[in-house]
Coordinates of N, CA, C and O in Angstrom, one line a residue:
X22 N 65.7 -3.0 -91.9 CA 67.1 -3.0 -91.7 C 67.6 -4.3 -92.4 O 67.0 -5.4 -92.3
X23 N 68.8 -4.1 -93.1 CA 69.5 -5.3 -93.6 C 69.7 -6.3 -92.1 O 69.6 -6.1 -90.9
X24 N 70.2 -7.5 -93.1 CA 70.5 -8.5 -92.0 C 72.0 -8.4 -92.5 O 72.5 -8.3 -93.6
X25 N 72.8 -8.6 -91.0 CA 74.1 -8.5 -91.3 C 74.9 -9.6 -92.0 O 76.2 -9.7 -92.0
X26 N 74.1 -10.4 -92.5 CA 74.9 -11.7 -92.8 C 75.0 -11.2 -94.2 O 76.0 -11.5 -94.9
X27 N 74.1 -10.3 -94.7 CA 73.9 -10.0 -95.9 C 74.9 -8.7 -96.4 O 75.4 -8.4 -97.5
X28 N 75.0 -8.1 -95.0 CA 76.7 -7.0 -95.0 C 77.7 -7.7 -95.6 O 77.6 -8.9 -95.8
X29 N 78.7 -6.9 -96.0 CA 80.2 -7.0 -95.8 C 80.7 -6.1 -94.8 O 80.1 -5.1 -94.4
X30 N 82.3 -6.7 -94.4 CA 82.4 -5.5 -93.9 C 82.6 -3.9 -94.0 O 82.8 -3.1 -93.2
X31 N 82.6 -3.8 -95.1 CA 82.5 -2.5 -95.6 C 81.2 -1.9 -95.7 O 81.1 -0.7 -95.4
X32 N 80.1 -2.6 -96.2 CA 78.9 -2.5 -95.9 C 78.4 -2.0 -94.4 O 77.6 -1.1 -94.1
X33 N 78.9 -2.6 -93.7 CA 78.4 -2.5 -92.5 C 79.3 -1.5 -91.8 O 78.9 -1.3 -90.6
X34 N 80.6 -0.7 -92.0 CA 81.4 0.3 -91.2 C 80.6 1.7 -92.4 O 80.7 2.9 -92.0
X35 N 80.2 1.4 -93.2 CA 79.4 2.9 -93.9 C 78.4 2.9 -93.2 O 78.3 3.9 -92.5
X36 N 77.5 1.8 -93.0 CA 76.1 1.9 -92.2 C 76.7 3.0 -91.2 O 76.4 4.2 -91.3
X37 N 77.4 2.4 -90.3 CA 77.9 2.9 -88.9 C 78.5 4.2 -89.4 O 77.8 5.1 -89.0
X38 N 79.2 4.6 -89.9 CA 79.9 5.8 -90.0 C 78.4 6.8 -90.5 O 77.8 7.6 -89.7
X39 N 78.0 6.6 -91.9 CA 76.4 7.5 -92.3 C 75.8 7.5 -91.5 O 75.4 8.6 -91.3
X40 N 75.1 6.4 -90.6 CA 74.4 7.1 -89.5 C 74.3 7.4 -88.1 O 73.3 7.8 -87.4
X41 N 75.6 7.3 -87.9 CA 75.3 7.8 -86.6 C 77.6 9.0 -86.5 O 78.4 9.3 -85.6
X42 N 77.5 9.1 -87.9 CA 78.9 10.0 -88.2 C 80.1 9.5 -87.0 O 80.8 10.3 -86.4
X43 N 80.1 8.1 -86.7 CA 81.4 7.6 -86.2 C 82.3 7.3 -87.3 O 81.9 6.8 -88.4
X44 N 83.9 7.8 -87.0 CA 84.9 7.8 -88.3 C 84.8 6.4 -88.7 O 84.2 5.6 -88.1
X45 N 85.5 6.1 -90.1 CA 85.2 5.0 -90.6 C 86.6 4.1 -89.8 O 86.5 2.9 -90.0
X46 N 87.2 4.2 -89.4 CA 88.7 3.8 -88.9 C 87.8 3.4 -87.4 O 88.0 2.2 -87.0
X47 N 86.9 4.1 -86.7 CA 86.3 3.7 -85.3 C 85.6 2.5 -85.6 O 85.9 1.4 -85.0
X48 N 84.5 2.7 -86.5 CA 83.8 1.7 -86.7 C 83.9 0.7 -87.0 O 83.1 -0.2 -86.8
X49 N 85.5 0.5 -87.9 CA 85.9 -1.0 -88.2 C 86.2 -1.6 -87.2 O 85.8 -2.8 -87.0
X50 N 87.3 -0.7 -85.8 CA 87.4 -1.1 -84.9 C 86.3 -2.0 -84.2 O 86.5 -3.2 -84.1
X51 N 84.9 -1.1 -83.6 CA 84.0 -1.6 -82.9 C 83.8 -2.9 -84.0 O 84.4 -3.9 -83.6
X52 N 83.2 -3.0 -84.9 CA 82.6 -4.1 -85.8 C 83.5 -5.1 -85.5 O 83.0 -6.2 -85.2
X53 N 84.8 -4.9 -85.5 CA 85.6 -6.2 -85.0 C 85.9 -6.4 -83.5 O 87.0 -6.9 -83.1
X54 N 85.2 -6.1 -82.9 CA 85.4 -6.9 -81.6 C 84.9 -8.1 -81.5 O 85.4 -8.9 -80.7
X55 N 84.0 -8.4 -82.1 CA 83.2 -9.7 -82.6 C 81.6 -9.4 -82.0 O 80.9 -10.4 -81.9
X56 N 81.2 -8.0 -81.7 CA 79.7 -8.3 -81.7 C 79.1 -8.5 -82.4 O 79.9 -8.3 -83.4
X57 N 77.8 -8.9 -83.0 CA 77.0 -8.8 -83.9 C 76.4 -7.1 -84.5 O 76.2 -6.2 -83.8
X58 N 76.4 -7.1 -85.8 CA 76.5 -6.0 -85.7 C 75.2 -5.1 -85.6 O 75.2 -4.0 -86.1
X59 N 74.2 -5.6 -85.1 CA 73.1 -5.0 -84.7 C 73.3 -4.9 -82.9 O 72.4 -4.4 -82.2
X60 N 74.3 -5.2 -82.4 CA 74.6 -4.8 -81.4 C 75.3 -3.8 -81.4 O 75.2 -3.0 -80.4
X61 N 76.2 -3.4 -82.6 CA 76.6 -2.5 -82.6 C 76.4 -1.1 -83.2 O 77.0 0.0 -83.1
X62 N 75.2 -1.8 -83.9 CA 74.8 -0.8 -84.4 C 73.7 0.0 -83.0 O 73.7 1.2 -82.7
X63 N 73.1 -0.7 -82.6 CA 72.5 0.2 -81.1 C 73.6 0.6 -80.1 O 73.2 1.3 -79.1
X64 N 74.9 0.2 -80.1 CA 75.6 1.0 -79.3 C 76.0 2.7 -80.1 O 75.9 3.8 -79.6
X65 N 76.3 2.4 -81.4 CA 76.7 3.4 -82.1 C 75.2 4.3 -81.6 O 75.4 5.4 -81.3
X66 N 74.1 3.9 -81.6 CA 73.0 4.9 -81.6 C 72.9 5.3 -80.3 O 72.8 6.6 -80.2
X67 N 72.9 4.6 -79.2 CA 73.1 5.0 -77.9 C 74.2 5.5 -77.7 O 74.4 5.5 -76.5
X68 N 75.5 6.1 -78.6 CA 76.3 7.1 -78.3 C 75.6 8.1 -78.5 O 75.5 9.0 -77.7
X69 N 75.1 8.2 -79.8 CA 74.9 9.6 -80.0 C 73.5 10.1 -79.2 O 73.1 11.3 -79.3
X70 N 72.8 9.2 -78.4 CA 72.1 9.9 -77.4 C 72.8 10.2 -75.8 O 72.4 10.9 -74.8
X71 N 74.1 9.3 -76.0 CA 73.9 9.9 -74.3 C 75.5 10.7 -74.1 O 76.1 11.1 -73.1
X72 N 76.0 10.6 -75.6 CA 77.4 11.1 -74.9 C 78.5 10.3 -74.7 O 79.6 10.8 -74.5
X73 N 78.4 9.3 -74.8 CA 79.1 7.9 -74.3 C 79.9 7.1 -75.6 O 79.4 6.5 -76.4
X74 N 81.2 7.3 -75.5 CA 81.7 6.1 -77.2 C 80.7 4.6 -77.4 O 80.2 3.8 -76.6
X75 N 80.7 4.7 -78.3 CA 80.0 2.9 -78.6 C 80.9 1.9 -78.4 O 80.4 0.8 -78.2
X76 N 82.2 2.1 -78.3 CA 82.8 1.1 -78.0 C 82.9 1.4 -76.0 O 83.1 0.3 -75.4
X77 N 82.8 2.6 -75.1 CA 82.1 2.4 -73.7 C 81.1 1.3 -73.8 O 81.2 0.1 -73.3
X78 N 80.2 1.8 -74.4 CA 78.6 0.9 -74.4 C 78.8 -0.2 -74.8 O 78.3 -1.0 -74.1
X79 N 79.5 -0.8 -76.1 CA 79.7 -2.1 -75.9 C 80.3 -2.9 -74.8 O 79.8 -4.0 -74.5
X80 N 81.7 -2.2 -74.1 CA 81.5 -2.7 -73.1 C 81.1 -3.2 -71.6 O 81.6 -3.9 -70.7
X81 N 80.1 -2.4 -71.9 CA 78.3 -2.3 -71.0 C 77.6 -3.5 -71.2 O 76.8 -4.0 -70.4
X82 N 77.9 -3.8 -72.4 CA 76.9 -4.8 -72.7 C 77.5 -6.6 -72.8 O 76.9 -7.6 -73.1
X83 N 78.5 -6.5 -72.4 CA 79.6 -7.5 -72.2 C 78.2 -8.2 -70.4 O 78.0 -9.4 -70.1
X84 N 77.8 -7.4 -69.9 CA 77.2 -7.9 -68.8 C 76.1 -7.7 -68.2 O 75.7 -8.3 -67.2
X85 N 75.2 -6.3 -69.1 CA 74.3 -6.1 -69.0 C 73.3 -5.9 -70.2 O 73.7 -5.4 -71.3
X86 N 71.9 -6.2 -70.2 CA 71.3 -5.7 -71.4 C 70.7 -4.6 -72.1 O 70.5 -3.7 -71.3
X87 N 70.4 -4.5 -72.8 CA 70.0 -2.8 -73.6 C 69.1 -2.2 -71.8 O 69.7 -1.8 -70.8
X88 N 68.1 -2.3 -71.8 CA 67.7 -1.3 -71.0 C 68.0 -1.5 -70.1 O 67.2 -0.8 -69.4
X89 N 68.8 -2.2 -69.2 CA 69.6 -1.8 -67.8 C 70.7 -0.6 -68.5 O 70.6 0.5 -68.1
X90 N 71.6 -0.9 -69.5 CA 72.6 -0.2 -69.8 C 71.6 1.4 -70.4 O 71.9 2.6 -70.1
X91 N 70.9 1.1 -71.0 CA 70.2 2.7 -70.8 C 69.7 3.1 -69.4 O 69.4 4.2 -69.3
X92 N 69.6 2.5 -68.7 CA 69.1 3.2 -67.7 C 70.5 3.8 -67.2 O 70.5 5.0 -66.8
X93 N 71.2 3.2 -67.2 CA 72.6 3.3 -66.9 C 73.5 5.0 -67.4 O 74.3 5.7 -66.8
X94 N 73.1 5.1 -68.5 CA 73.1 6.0 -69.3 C 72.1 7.3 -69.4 O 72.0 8.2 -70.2
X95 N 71.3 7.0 -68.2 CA 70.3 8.2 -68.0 C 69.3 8.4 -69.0 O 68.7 9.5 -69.0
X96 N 68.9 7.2 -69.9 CA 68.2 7.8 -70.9 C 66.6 6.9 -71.1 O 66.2 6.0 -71.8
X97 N 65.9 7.8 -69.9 CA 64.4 7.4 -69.6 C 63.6 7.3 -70.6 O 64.1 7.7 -71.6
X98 N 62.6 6.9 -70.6 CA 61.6 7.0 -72.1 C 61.5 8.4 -72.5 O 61.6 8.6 -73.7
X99 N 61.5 9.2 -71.7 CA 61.1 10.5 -72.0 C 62.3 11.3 -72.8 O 62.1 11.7 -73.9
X100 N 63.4 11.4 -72.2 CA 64.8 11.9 -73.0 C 65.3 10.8 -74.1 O 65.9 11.3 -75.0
X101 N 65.1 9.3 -74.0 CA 65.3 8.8 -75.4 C 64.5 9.0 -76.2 O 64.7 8.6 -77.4
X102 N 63.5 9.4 -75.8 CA 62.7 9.8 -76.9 C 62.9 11.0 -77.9 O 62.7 11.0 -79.1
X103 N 63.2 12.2 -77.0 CA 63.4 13.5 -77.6 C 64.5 13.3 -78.1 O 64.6 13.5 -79.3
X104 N 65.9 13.0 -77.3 CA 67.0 12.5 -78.5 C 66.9 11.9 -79.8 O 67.6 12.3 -80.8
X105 N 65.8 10.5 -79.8 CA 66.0 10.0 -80.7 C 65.7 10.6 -82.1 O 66.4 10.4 -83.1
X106 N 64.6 11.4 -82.0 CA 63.5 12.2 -83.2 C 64.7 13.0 -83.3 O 65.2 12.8 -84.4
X107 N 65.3 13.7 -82.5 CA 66.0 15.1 -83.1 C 67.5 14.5 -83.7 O 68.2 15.1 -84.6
X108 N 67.8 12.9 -82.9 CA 68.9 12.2 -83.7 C 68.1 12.2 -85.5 O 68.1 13.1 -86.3
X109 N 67.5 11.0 -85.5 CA 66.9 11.3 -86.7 C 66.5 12.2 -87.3 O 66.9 12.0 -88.4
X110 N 65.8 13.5 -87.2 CA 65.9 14.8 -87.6 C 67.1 15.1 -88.3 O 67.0 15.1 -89.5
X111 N 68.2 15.3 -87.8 CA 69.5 15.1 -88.3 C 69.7 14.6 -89.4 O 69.9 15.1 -90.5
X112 N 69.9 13.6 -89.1 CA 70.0 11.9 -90.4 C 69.3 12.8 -91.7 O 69.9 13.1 -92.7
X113 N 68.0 12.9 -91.3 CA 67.8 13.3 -92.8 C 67.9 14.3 -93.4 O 67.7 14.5 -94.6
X114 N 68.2 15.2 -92.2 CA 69.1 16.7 -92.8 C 70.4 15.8 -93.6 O 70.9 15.7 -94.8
X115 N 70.5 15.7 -93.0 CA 72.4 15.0 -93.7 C 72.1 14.1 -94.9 O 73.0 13.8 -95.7
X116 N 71.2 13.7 -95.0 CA 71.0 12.6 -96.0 C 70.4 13.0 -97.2 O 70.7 12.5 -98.2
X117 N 69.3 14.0 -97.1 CA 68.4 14.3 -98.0 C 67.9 15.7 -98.2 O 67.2 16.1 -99.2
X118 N 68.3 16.6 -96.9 CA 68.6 18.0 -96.9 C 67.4 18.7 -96.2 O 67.4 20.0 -96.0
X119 N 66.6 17.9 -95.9 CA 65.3 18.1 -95.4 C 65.6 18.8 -94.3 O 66.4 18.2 -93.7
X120 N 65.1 20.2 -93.7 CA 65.4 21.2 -92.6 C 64.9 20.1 -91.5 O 63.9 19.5 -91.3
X121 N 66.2 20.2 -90.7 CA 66.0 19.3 -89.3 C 64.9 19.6 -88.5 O 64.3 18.7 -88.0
X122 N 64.5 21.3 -88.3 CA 63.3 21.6 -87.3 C 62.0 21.2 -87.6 O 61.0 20.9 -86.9
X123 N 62.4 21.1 -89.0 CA 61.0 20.4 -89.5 C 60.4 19.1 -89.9 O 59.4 18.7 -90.5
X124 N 61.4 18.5 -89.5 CA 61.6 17.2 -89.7 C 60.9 16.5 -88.4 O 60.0 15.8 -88.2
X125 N 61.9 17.3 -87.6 CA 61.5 16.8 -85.9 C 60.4 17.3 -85.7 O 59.8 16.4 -85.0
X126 N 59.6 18.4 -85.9 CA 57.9 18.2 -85.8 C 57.2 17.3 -86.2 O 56.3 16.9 -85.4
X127 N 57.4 16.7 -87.7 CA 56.5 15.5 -88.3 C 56.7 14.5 -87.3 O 55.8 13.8 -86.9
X128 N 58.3 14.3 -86.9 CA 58.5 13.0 -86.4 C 58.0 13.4 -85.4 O 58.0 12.3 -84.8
X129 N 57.5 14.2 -84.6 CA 57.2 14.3 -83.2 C 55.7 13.5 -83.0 O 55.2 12.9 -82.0
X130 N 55.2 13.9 -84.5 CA 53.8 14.1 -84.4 C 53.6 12.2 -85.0 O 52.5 11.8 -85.2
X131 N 54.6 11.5 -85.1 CA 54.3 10.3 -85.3 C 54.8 10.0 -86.8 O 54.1 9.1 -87.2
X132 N 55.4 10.3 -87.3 CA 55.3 10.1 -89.1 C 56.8 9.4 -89.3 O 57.8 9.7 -88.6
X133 N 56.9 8.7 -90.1 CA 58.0 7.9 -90.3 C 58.9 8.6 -91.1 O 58.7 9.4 -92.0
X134 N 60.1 8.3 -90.5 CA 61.8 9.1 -91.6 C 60.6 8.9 -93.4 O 60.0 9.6 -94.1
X135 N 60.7 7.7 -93.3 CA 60.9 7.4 -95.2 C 59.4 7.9 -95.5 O 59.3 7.9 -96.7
X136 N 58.6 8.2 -95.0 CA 57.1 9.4 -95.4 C 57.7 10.7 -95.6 O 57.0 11.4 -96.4
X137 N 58.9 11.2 -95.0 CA 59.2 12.7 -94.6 C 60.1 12.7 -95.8 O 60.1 13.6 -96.7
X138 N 60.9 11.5 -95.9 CA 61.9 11.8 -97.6 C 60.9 11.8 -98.5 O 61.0 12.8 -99.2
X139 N 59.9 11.2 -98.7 CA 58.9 10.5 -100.1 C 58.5 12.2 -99.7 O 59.1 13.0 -100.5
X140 N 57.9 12.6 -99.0 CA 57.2 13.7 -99.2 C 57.9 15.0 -99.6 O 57.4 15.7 -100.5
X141 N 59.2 15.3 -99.1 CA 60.4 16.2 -99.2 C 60.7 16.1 -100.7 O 60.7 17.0 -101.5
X142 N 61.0 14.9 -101.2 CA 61.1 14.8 -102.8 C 59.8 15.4 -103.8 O 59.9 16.1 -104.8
X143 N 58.7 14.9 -103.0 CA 57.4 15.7 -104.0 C 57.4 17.1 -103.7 O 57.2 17.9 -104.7
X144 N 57.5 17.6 -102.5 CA 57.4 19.4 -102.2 C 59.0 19.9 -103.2 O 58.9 21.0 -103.7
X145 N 60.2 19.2 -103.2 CA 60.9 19.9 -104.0 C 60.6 19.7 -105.8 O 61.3 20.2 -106.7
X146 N 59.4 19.0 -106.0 CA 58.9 18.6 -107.5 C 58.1 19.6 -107.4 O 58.3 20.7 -108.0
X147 N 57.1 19.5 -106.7 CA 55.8 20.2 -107.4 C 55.8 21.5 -106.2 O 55.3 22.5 -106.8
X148 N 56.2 21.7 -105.2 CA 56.2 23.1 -104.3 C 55.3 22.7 -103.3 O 55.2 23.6 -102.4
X149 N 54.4 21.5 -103.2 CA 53.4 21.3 -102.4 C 54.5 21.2 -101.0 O 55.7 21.0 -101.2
X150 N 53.9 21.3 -99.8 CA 54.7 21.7 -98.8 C 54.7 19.9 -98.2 O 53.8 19.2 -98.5
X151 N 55.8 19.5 -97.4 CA 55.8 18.2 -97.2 C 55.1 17.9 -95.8 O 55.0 16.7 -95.5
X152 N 54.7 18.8 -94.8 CA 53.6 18.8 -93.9 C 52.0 18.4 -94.2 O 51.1 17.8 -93.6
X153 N 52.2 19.0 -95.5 CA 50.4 18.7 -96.2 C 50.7 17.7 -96.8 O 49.9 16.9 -96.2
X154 N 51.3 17.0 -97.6 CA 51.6 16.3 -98.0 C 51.6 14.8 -96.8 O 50.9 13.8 -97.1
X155 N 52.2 14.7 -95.9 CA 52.6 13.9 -95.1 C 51.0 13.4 -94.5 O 50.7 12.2 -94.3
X156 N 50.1 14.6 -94.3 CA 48.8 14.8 -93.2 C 47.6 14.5 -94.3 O 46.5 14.1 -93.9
X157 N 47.9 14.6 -95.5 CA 47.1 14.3 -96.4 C 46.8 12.8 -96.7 O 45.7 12.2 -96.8
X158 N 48.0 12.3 -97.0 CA 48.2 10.8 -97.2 C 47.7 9.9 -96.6 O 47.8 10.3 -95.4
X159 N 47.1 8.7 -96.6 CA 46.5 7.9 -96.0 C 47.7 6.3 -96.1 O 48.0 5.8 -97.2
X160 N 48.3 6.0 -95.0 CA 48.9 4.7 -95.0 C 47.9 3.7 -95.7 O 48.3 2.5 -95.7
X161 N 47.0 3.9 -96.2 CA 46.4 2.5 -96.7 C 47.2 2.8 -98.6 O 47.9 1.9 -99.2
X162 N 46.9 4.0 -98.9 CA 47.6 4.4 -100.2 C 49.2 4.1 -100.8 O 50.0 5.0 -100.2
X163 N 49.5 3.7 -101.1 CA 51.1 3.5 -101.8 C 51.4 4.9 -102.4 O 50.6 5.7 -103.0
X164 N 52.8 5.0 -102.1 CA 53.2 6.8 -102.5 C 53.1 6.8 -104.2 O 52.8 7.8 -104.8
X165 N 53.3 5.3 -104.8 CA 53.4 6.2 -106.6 C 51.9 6.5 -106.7 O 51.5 7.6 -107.2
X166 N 50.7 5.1 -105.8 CA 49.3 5.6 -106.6 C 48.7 7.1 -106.5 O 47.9 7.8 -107.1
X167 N 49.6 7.1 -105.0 CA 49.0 8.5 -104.4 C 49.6 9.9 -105.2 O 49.0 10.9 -105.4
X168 N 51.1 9.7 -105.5 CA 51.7 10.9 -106.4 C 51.3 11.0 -107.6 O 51.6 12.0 -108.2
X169 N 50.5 9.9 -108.3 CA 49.9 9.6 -109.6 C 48.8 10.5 -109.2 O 49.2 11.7 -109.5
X170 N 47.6 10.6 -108.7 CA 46.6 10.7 -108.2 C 46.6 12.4 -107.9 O 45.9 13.2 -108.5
X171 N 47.5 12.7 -107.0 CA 47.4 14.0 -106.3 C 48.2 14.7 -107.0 O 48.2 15.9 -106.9
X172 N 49.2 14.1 -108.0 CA 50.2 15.1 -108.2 C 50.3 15.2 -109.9 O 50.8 16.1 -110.6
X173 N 49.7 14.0 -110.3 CA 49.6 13.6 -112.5 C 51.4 13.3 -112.0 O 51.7 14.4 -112.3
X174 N 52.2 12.9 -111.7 CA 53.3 12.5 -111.3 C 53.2 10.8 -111.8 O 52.2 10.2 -111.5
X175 N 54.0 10.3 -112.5 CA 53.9 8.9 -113.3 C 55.1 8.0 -112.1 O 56.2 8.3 -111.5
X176 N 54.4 6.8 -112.2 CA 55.5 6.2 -111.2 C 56.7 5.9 -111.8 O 57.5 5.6 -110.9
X177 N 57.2 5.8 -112.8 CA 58.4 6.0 -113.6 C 59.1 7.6 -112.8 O 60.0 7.6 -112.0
X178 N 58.3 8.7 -113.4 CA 59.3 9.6 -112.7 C 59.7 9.7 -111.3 O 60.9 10.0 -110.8
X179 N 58.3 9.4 -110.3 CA 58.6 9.4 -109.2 C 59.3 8.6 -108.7 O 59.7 9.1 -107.7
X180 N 59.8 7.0 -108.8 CA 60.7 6.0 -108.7 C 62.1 6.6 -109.2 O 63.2 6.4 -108.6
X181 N 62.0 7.2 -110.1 CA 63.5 8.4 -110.6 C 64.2 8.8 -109.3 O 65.0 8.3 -108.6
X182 N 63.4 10.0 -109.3 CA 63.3 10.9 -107.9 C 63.9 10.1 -106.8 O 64.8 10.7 -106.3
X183 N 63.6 9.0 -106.3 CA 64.0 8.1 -105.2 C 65.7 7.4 -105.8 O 66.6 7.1 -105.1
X184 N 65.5 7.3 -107.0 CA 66.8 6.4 -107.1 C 67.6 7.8 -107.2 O 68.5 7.2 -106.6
X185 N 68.0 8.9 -107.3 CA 68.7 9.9 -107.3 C 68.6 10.3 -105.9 O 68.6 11.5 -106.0
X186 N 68.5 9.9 -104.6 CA 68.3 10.5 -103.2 C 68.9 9.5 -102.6 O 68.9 9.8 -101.4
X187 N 69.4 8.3 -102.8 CA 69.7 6.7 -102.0 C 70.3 7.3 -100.9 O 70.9 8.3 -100.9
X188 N 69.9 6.3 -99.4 CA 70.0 6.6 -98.6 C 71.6 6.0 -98.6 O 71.9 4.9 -99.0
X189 N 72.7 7.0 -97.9 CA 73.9 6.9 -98.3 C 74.6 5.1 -96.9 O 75.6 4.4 -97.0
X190 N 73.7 5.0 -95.9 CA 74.2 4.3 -94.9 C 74.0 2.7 -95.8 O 74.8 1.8 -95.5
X191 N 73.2 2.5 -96.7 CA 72.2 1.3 -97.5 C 73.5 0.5 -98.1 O 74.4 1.1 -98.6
X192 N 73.4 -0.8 -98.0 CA 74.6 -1.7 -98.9 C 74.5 -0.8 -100.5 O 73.5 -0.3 -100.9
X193 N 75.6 -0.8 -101.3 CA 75.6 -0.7 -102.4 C 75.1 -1.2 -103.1 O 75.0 -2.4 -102.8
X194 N 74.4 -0.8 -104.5 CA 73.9 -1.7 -105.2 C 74.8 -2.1 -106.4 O 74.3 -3.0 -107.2

């Protein structure tokens, strides 16, 4: 995650609006109440699990801290958990087009958002499926040596591939 000093505020009301689809007119609001905006970026996220506006939850947090105010919010390990994966599931349906049900399996099973995009970009290159792909891979490997390797895929093209997918919430370049 960026550090917010490194935002603007425009930088930082797209964050908020791309991921967690609060209007951009809401999120300038919240961003200026003067929290930090990694505070408000977990209230924006703890709306979309419990139901609750982020500007409610910010003012939850005026006196209490994250996990009182989740508890507060009903959202035990067990249900923030299932929200969260199926929140993200989402995200990168929206982001990158990746079928959400299948998304939320990998992530169920442990696998990181940016494994599920890297992989999703190579199954729409080469047809290889991004389950095998994901289960195949070893975290000790880097995705160009390994798409060089498994796929004759050159890290020139596959670095392509990534700059045409940018994740839309990311500061501008």
């Amino acid at each position: 995650m960026m550090r917010s000093t490194e935002m603007s505020m425009d930088d930082q009301i797209r964050s908020i609006y791309h991921k967690y689809q609060i209007p951009e007119d809401e999120a300038k609001e919240i961003l200026s109440r003067g929290f930090r905006f990694n505070d408000v970026d977990k209230a924006a996220l703890l709306s979309c699990l419990s139901g609750k506006t982020a500007g409610e939850i910010l003012d939850m947090r005026k006196d209490d801290p994250w996990g009182r105010i989740e508890k507060k919010l009903g959202l035990t390990p067990e249900i923030y958990s299932k929200r969260y994966i199926a929140h993200r599931a989402d995200r990168l349906h929206r982001f990158y087009g990746i079928d959400a049900k299948r998304a939320e399996t990998l992530l169920s099973e442990g696998y990181p958002n940016h494994w599920l995009r890297l992989a999703y970009l190579i199954e729409q290159h080469t047809g290889s499926l991004m389950e095998n792909i994901v289960k195949a891979r070893s975290k000790s490997m880097k995705w160009a040596p390994y798409v060089q390797q498994e796929f004759g895929i050159s890290e020139e093209t596959f670095k392509s591939w990534i700059a045409e997918t940018r994740n839309p919430s990311l500061k501008k370049r």
